[in-house]
XYZ file of C-alpha atoms in Angstrom:
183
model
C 0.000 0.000 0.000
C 1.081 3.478 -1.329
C 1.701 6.231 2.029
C -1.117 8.363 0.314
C -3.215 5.132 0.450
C -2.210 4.162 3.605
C -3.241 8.108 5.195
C -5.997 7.907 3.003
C -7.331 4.679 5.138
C -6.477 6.269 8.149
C -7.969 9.422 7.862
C -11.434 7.245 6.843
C -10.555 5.469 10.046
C -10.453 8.243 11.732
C -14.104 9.585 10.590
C -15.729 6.684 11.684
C -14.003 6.788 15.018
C -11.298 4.226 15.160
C -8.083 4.713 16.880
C -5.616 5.511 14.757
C -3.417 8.044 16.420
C 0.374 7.627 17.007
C 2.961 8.759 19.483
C 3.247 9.079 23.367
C 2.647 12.607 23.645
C 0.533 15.220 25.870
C -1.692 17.985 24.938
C -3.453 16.248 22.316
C -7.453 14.472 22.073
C -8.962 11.585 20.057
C -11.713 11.463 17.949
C -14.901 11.512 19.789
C -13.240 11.970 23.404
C -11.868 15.245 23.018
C -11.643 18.662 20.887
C -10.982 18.226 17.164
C -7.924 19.659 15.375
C -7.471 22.598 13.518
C -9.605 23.320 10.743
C -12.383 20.677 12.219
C -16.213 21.576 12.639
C -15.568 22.022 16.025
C -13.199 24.458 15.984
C -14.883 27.476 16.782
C -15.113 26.378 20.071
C -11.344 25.802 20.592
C -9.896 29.438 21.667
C -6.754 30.590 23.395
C -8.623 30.138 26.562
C -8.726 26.403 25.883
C -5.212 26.199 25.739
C -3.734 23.636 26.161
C -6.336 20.939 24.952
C -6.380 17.701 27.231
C -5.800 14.878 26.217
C -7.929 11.258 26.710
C -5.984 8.304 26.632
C -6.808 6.168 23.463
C -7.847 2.521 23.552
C -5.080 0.243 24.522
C -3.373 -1.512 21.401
C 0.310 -3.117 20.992
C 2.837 -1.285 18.142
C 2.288 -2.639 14.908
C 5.913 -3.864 15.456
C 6.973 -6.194 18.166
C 9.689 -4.324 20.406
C 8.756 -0.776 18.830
C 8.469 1.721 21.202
C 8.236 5.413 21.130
C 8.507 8.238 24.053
C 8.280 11.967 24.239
C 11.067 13.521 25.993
C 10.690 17.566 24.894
C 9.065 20.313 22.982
C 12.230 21.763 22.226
C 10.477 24.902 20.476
C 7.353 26.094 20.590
C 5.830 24.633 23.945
C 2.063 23.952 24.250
C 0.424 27.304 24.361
C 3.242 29.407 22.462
C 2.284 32.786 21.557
C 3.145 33.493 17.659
C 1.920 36.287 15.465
C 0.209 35.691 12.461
C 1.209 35.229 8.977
C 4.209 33.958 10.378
C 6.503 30.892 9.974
C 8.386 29.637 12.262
C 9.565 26.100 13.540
C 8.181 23.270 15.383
C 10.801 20.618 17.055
C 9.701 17.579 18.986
C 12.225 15.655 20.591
C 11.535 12.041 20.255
C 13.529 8.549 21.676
C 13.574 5.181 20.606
C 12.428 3.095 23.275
C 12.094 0.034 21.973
C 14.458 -2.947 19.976
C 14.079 -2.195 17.035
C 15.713 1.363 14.196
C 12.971 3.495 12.806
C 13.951 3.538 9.226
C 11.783 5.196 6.663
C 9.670 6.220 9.974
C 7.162 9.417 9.238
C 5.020 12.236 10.610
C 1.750 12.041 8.986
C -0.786 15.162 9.421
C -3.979 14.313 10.522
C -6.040 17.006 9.161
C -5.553 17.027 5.492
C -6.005 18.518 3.611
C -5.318 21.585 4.821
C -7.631 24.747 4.924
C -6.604 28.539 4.628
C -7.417 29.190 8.264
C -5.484 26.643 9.897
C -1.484 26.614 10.774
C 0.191 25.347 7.678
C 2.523 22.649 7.502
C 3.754 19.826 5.403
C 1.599 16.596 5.299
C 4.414 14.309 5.908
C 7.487 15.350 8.214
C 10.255 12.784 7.786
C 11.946 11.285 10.664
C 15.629 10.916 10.531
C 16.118 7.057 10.905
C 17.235 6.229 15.045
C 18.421 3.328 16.007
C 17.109 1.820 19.512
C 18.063 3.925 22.802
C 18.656 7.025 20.478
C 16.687 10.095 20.446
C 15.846 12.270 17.121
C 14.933 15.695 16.997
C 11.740 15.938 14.421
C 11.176 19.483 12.696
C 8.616 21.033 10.468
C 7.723 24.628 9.642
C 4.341 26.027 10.437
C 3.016 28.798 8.830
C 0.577 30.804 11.190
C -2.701 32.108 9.429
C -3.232 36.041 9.361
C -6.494 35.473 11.952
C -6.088 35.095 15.234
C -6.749 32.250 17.404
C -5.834 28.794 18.260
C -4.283 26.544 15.908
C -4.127 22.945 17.182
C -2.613 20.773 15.242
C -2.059 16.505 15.614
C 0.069 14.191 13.725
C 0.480 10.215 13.844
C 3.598 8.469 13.033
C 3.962 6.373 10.522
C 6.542 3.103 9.504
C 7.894 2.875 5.926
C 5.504 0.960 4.795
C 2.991 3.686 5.554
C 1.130 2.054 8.445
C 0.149 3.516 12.137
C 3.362 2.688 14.483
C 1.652 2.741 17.794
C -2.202 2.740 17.540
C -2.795 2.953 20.859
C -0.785 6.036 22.111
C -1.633 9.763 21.367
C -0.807 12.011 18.523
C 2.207 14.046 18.272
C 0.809 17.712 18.270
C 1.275 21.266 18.866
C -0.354 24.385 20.016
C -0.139 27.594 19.633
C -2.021 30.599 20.296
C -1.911 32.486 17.399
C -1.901 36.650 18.047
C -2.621 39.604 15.642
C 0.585 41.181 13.699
């Protein structure tokens, strides 16, 4: 199965309210238990106020790799809540380690809200992960271009394997949020 395929089936997953988010990380919902990303019918009611959004704990579900493992260990830029002015880019970096047995090679970023709409924080739809071998940790960047309104732009990824399927279905997105303020 093609990547595009493979988000394609994910994001219908998604819809219909199966678990298909990725990585061990705070700050972020699931479908049906908690606010919806940017750019979702929903999001009128996220505002700065509701910054950050809590996060539910998905359904419990192995890797789809035996011995893969993933854990958050920093926002090294833009923290949960980050003040940025619009029409701005500027650049997102999760820290990330290994913790299982096994490299991530070919491993992904996939966005979750694609395609994108004018009023949300741009990014790319698939941030590449530098391959890390077990016990190592990676630093994962993308650019995010603010949108001229103000407001909260709340953003959630999964990660993907090479082959383009969901590394760790039962764990959270990967996400950010920031509070985005006029010019």
């Amino acid at each position: 199965m093609t990547r595009p395929a493979a988000i394609a089936l994910a994001a219908a997953a998604v819809g219909m309210g199966t678990v298909v988010v990725v990585a061990v990380y705070r700050g972020s919902g699931q479908e049906g238990n908690g606010p919806e990303p940017s750019g979702s019918p929903s999001e009128a009611a996220l505002t700065p106020a509701d910054c950050p959004v809590h996060a539910s704990n998905p359904a419990a579900a192995p890797p789809t790799r035996e011995g893969d493992a993933a854990v958050f260990i920093a926002d090294v830029t833009l923290p949960d809540c980050a003040r940025v002015h619009a029409g701005r880019t500027v650049t997102k970096i999760w820290r990330l380690k290994n913790a299982g047995t096994v490299p991530w090679e070919g491993y992904s970023l996939w966005r979750l809200d694609s395609p994108q709409q004018a009023d949300q924080c741009q990014t790319i739809p698939h941030v590449p992960i530098n391959d890390t071998s077990p016990g190592k940790t990676v630093d994962i960047r993308t650019d995010i271009t603010t949108p001229r309104k103000p407001g909260l732009c709340y953003v959630r990824f999964k990660m993907v394997d090479a082959a383009g399927k969901v590394a760790f279905p039962g764990n959270r997105p990967v996400n950010f949020q920031v509070i985005v303020e006029g010019p």
